[in-house]
mmCIF file of C-alpha atoms in Angstrom:
data_model
loop_
_atom_site.group_PDB
_atom_site.id
_atom_site.type_symbol
_atom_site.label_atom_id
_atom_site.label_comp_id
_atom_site.label_asym_id
_atom_site.label_seq_id
_atom_site.Cartn_x
_atom_site.Cartn_y
_atom_site.Cartn_z
ATOM 1 C CA UNK A 1 187.613 132.354 99.012
ATOM 2 C CA UNK A 2 183.949 132.660 98.060
ATOM 3 C CA UNK A 3 182.926 133.002 94.473
ATOM 4 C CA UNK A 4 179.783 134.664 93.149
ATOM 5 C CA UNK A 5 177.436 133.240 90.641
ATOM 6 C CA UNK A 6 174.078 134.645 89.440
ATOM 7 C CA UNK A 7 172.674 136.020 92.681
ATOM 8 C CA UNK A 8 174.506 133.419 94.829
ATOM 9 C CA UNK A 9 177.706 133.332 96.769
ATOM 10 C CA UNK A 10 179.360 129.955 97.092
ATOM 11 C CA UNK A 11 182.739 128.710 98.266
ATOM 12 C CA UNK A 12 184.770 125.706 98.783
ATOM 13 C CA UNK A 13 182.628 124.763 101.733
ATOM 14 C CA UNK A 14 179.618 124.523 99.482
ATOM 15 C CA UNK A 15 180.775 121.022 98.571
ATOM 16 C CA UNK A 16 182.105 119.152 101.545
ATOM 17 C CA UNK A 17 184.415 116.271 101.523
ATOM 18 C CA UNK A 18 184.754 113.547 98.903
ATOM 19 C CA UNK A 19 181.753 113.098 96.699
ATOM 20 C CA UNK A 20 180.119 112.384 93.390
ATOM 21 C CA UNK A 21 177.716 113.900 90.917
ATOM 22 C CA UNK A 22 175.534 112.772 88.041
ATOM 23 C CA UNK A 23 174.635 115.017 85.067
ATOM 24 C CA UNK A 24 171.292 114.674 83.404
ATOM 25 C CA UNK A 25 168.882 116.781 81.267
ATOM 26 C CA UNK A 26 166.349 118.833 83.265
ATOM 27 C CA UNK A 27 163.315 116.715 82.693
ATOM 28 C CA UNK A 28 161.228 114.383 84.980
ATOM 29 C CA UNK A 29 162.368 111.085 83.346
ATOM 30 C CA UNK A 30 166.076 112.010 83.281
ATOM 31 C CA UNK A 31 166.040 113.338 86.780
ATOM 32 C CA UNK A 32 164.379 110.162 88.108
ATOM 33 C CA UNK A 33 166.937 108.062 86.251
ATOM 34 C CA UNK A 34 169.768 110.182 87.689
ATOM 35 C CA UNK A 35 168.482 109.788 91.224
ATOM 36 C CA UNK A 36 168.500 106.033 90.923
ATOM 37 C CA UNK A 37 171.969 105.889 89.492
ATOM 38 C CA UNK A 38 173.206 108.078 92.383
ATOM 39 C CA UNK A 39 171.443 105.715 94.890
ATOM 40 C CA UNK A 40 173.293 102.809 93.318
ATOM 41 C CA UNK A 41 176.695 104.592 93.345
ATOM 42 C CA UNK A 42 176.259 105.803 96.955
ATOM 43 C CA UNK A 43 175.272 102.273 98.072
ATOM 44 C CA UNK A 44 178.279 100.708 96.173
ATOM 45 C CA UNK A 45 180.591 103.196 97.764
ATOM 46 C CA UNK A 46 179.341 102.528 101.295
ATOM 47 C CA UNK A 47 179.520 98.825 100.696
ATOM 48 C CA UNK A 48 183.128 99.088 99.414
ATOM 49 C CA UNK A 49 184.138 100.929 102.554
ATOM 50 C CA UNK A 50 182.661 98.329 104.706
ATOM 51 C CA UNK A 51 184.584 95.303 103.230
ATOM 52 C CA UNK A 52 187.948 94.602 101.816
ATOM 53 C CA UNK A 53 186.664 91.764 99.746
ATOM 54 C CA UNK A 54 184.767 91.446 96.578
ATOM 55 C CA UNK A 55 185.036 93.008 93.162
ATOM 56 C CA UNK A 56 184.607 96.796 93.090
ATOM 57 C CA UNK A 57 183.422 98.896 90.155
ATOM 58 C CA UNK A 58 186.324 100.354 88.154
ATOM 59 C CA UNK A 59 185.459 103.839 89.328
ATOM 60 C CA UNK A 60 186.345 102.918 92.837
ATOM 61 C CA UNK A 61 190.024 102.207 92.097
ATOM 62 C CA UNK A 62 192.126 102.358 95.174
ATOM 63 C CA UNK A 63 190.884 103.002 98.730
ATOM 64 C CA UNK A 64 187.275 104.200 98.571
ATOM 65 C CA UNK A 65 186.726 107.457 100.569
ATOM 66 C CA UNK A 66 183.619 108.300 102.456
ATOM 67 C CA UNK A 67 181.694 110.191 99.739
ATOM 68 C CA UNK A 68 179.511 112.418 101.862
ATOM 69 C CA UNK A 69 178.733 115.071 99.102
ATOM 70 C CA UNK A 70 176.199 113.890 96.551
ATOM 71 C CA UNK A 71 174.908 116.005 93.637
ATOM 72 C CA UNK A 72 172.450 115.822 90.740
ATOM 73 C CA UNK A 73 173.428 118.448 88.107
ATOM 74 C CA UNK A 74 170.809 119.094 85.409
ATOM 75 C CA UNK A 75 170.817 121.238 82.273
ATOM 76 C CA UNK A 76 168.190 122.890 80.076
ATOM 77 C CA UNK A 77 168.597 124.500 76.667
ATOM 78 C CA UNK A 78 168.088 128.242 76.670
ATOM 79 C CA UNK A 79 167.764 130.930 74.097
ATOM 80 C CA UNK A 80 166.437 134.489 73.933
ATOM 81 C CA UNK A 81 165.314 133.766 70.399
ATOM 82 C CA UNK A 82 165.769 130.899 67.870
ATOM 83 C CA UNK A 83 167.943 127.822 68.392
ATOM 84 C CA UNK A 84 169.645 127.298 71.851
ATOM 85 C CA UNK A 85 172.567 129.552 72.543
ATOM 86 C CA UNK A 86 173.202 128.530 76.180
ATOM 87 C CA UNK A 87 172.151 125.861 78.692
ATOM 88 C CA UNK A 88 170.860 126.625 82.111
ATOM 89 C CA UNK A 89 172.513 124.553 84.835
ATOM 90 C CA UNK A 90 171.011 123.579 88.137
ATOM 91 C CA UNK A 91 172.966 121.887 91.018
ATOM 92 C CA UNK A 92 170.863 119.859 93.391
ATOM 93 C CA UNK A 93 172.572 118.742 96.691
ATOM 94 C CA UNK A 94 171.053 115.531 97.943
ATOM 95 C CA UNK A 95 170.502 113.858 101.266
ATOM 96 C CA UNK A 96 173.079 110.999 101.252
ATOM 97 C CA UNK A 97 171.450 109.187 104.043
ATOM 98 C CA UNK A 98 168.214 108.839 102.049
ATOM 99 C CA UNK A 99 170.175 107.483 99.052
ATOM 100 C CA UNK A 100 171.600 104.757 101.308
ATOM 101 C CA UNK A 101 168.138 103.370 102.024
ATOM 102 C CA UNK A 102 166.947 100.419 99.940
ATOM 103 C CA UNK A 103 163.714 100.576 97.915
ATOM 104 C CA UNK A 104 161.873 103.282 95.932
ATOM 105 C CA UNK A 105 163.164 106.754 96.242
ATOM 106 C CA UNK A 106 161.011 109.739 97.280
ATOM 107 C CA UNK A 107 160.698 112.826 94.906
ATOM 108 C CA UNK A 108 163.619 115.078 94.218
ATOM 109 C CA UNK A 109 162.065 117.684 96.419
ATOM 110 C CA UNK A 110 162.136 115.389 99.398
ATOM 111 C CA UNK A 111 165.751 114.442 98.820
ATOM 112 C CA UNK A 112 166.979 118.026 98.489
ATOM 113 C CA UNK A 113 169.418 119.728 100.842
ATOM 114 C CA UNK A 114 169.774 122.695 98.493
ATOM 115 C CA UNK A 115 169.187 123.775 94.828
ATOM 116 C CA UNK A 116 171.154 126.293 93.024
ATOM 117 C CA UNK A 117 171.074 127.697 89.484
ATOM 118 C CA UNK A 118 174.614 128.334 88.271
ATOM 119 C CA UNK A 119 175.743 130.705 85.539
ATOM 120 C CA UNK A 120 174.464 129.813 82.088
ATOM 121 C CA UNK A 121 176.837 127.920 79.800
ATOM 122 C CA UNK A 122 177.283 129.491 76.437
ATOM 123 C CA UNK A 123 177.279 126.968 73.560
ATOM 124 C CA UNK A 124 180.121 127.064 70.965
ATOM 125 C CA UNK A 125 179.019 128.498 67.654
ATOM 126 C CA UNK A 126 180.417 125.395 65.952
ATOM 127 C CA UNK A 127 179.252 122.893 68.477
ATOM 128 C CA UNK A 128 178.330 119.501 66.887
ATOM 129 C CA UNK A 129 174.816 118.144 67.467
ATOM 130 C CA UNK A 130 173.448 121.620 68.595
ATOM 131 C CA UNK A 131 169.876 120.889 68.547
ATOM 132 C CA UNK A 132 168.056 119.482 71.588
ATOM 133 C CA UNK A 133 165.636 117.646 69.376
ATOM 134 C CA UNK A 134 168.336 114.843 69.404
ATOM 135 C CA UNK A 135 168.751 114.653 73.204
ATOM 136 C CA UNK A 136 171.356 111.886 73.272
ATOM 137 C CA UNK A 137 173.728 113.695 70.932
ATOM 138 C CA UNK A 138 173.049 117.088 72.431
ATOM 139 C CA UNK A 139 173.861 115.649 75.933
ATOM 140 C CA UNK A 140 177.103 114.194 74.504
ATOM 141 C CA UNK A 141 178.090 117.660 73.219
ATOM 142 C CA UNK A 142 177.071 119.693 76.327
ATOM 143 C CA UNK A 143 177.831 117.505 79.332
ATOM 144 C CA UNK A 144 181.570 118.367 79.406
ATOM 145 C CA UNK A 145 180.696 122.011 79.492
ATOM 146 C CA UNK A 146 178.128 121.476 82.332
ATOM 147 C CA UNK A 147 180.757 119.301 84.162
ATOM 148 C CA UNK A 148 183.285 122.169 83.996
ATOM 149 C CA UNK A 149 180.658 124.775 85.105
ATOM 150 C CA UNK A 150 179.795 122.643 88.171
ATOM 151 C CA UNK A 151 183.444 121.978 88.935
ATOM 152 C CA UNK A 152 184.693 125.523 88.651
ATOM 153 C CA UNK A 153 181.759 127.052 90.523
ATOM 154 C CA UNK A 154 182.091 124.876 93.544
ATOM 155 C CA UNK A 155 185.920 124.557 93.472
ATOM 156 C CA UNK A 156 185.618 120.729 93.215
ATOM 157 C CA UNK A 157 186.946 119.629 89.731
ATOM 158 C CA UNK A 158 186.380 116.066 88.751
ATOM 159 C CA UNK A 159 188.885 113.436 89.681
ATOM 160 C CA UNK A 160 188.195 111.197 86.855
ATOM 161 C CA UNK A 161 186.188 112.643 83.911
ATOM 162 C CA UNK A 162 184.101 109.832 82.517
ATOM 163 C CA UNK A 163 184.401 108.844 78.901
ATOM 164 C CA UNK A 164 181.813 107.460 76.454
ATOM 165 C CA UNK A 165 180.627 104.034 77.488
ATOM 166 C CA UNK A 166 182.581 104.096 80.761
ATOM 167 C CA UNK A 167 180.405 103.198 83.749
ATOM 168 C CA UNK A 168 180.401 105.152 87.001
ATOM 169 C CA UNK A 169 179.392 108.660 88.221
ATOM 170 C CA UNK A 170 179.874 111.609 85.870
ATOM 171 C CA UNK A 171 182.004 113.529 88.511
ATOM 172 C CA UNK A 172 184.163 112.095 91.305
ATOM 173 C CA UNK A 173 186.456 113.880 93.721
ATOM 174 C CA UNK A 174 188.684 113.177 96.758
ATOM 175 C CA UNK A 175 191.322 115.701 97.906
ATOM 176 C CA UNK A 176 191.505 119.287 96.765
ATOM 177 C CA UNK A 177 195.151 119.700 95.760
ATOM 178 C CA UNK A 178 195.211 116.661 93.458
ATOM 179 C CA UNK A 179 191.951 117.607 92.059
ATOM 180 C CA UNK A 180 192.963 121.091 91.028
ATOM 181 C CA UNK A 181 196.148 119.709 89.626
ATOM 182 C CA UNK A 182 194.131 117.269 87.421
ATOM 183 C CA UNK A 183 191.874 120.151 86.319
ATOM 184 C CA UNK A 184 195.043 122.106 85.324
ATOM 185 C CA UNK A 185 196.315 119.178 83.303
ATOM 186 C CA UNK A 186 193.037 118.781 81.572
ATOM 187 C CA UNK A 187 192.407 122.491 80.698
ATOM 188 C CA UNK A 188 195.942 123.806 80.475
ATOM 189 C CA UNK A 189 194.832 126.743 82.714
ATOM 190 C CA UNK A 190 197.695 127.992 84.910
ATOM 191 C CA UNK A 191 195.237 129.405 87.482
ATOM 192 C CA UNK A 192 194.270 125.856 88.568
ATOM 193 C CA UNK A 193 197.955 124.874 88.819
ATOM 194 C CA UNK A 194 198.558 127.845 91.094
ATOM 195 C CA UNK A 195 195.586 126.883 93.280
ATOM 196 C CA UNK A 196 196.926 123.286 93.530
ATOM 197 C CA UNK A 197 200.449 124.402 94.469
ATOM 198 C CA UNK A 198 199.085 126.893 97.111
ATOM 199 C CA UNK A 199 197.038 124.031 98.696
ATOM 200 C CA UNK A 200 199.911 121.527 98.650
ATOM 201 C CA UNK A 201 202.007 124.046 100.493
ATOM 202 C CA UNK A 202 199.275 124.782 103.062
ATOM 203 C CA UNK A 203 198.853 128.478 101.968
#
C-alpha cells in the first residue's frame, strides 16, 4: 500500500530488495564522507558474496545478501523562528554500480537515482544536545529519529540499529517480515507487529 509524504507518494517498492543506508548532516563535507563510507560498505558486501573465506565485518553476520538498494539520508535543522524545532530529512537513492567502482567518486548529483524530501521530524522539547552548534552531539540525539522517519516512510525498518562506536552502515535490511517484527520489538508499536504477521502469512 502506498503512503503519502509531503507532496510525494511512496510505497514498499520505493526501496527494492536488501540494502543499506548511511545517515549524515546535510552539508558538503558530511555528504562526501557518507558517500565514501557507502562505497566501502557496498564493496565489502560485494566481496563477501563472492567468497566464503576471509574475515567479514561484524555487520555482515551470516549469509550476506545482494544489497541492491543504497541510500544516503541527510538531515538539516529547521525552525520557523528561534532554536531548531524540527529537522528536514532528505533521502538520496544512489547508483550501486557506481559505488562498486574503485577510485574517487563523482559528485552526489551524478550518483543519484532519486532524491526525496520526507516529512519533517519534530524534535522533542526535552531533547539533550538540542543545539546544532555542537554537530556531533546534535547528530547523536537526532539520528535515531531520522532513522525511524526513513524506515517508516519507505516500509524498510532497520535490521540492526547501530549503536555508539559500532562500525557499519546506519541502516541495514534483508527480508520484510523479519524487519517489521524487529521494528515492532524496538518501538512497541502493535501496527508493525500486525504488518509482520500479515507478511509471514502471505496476506
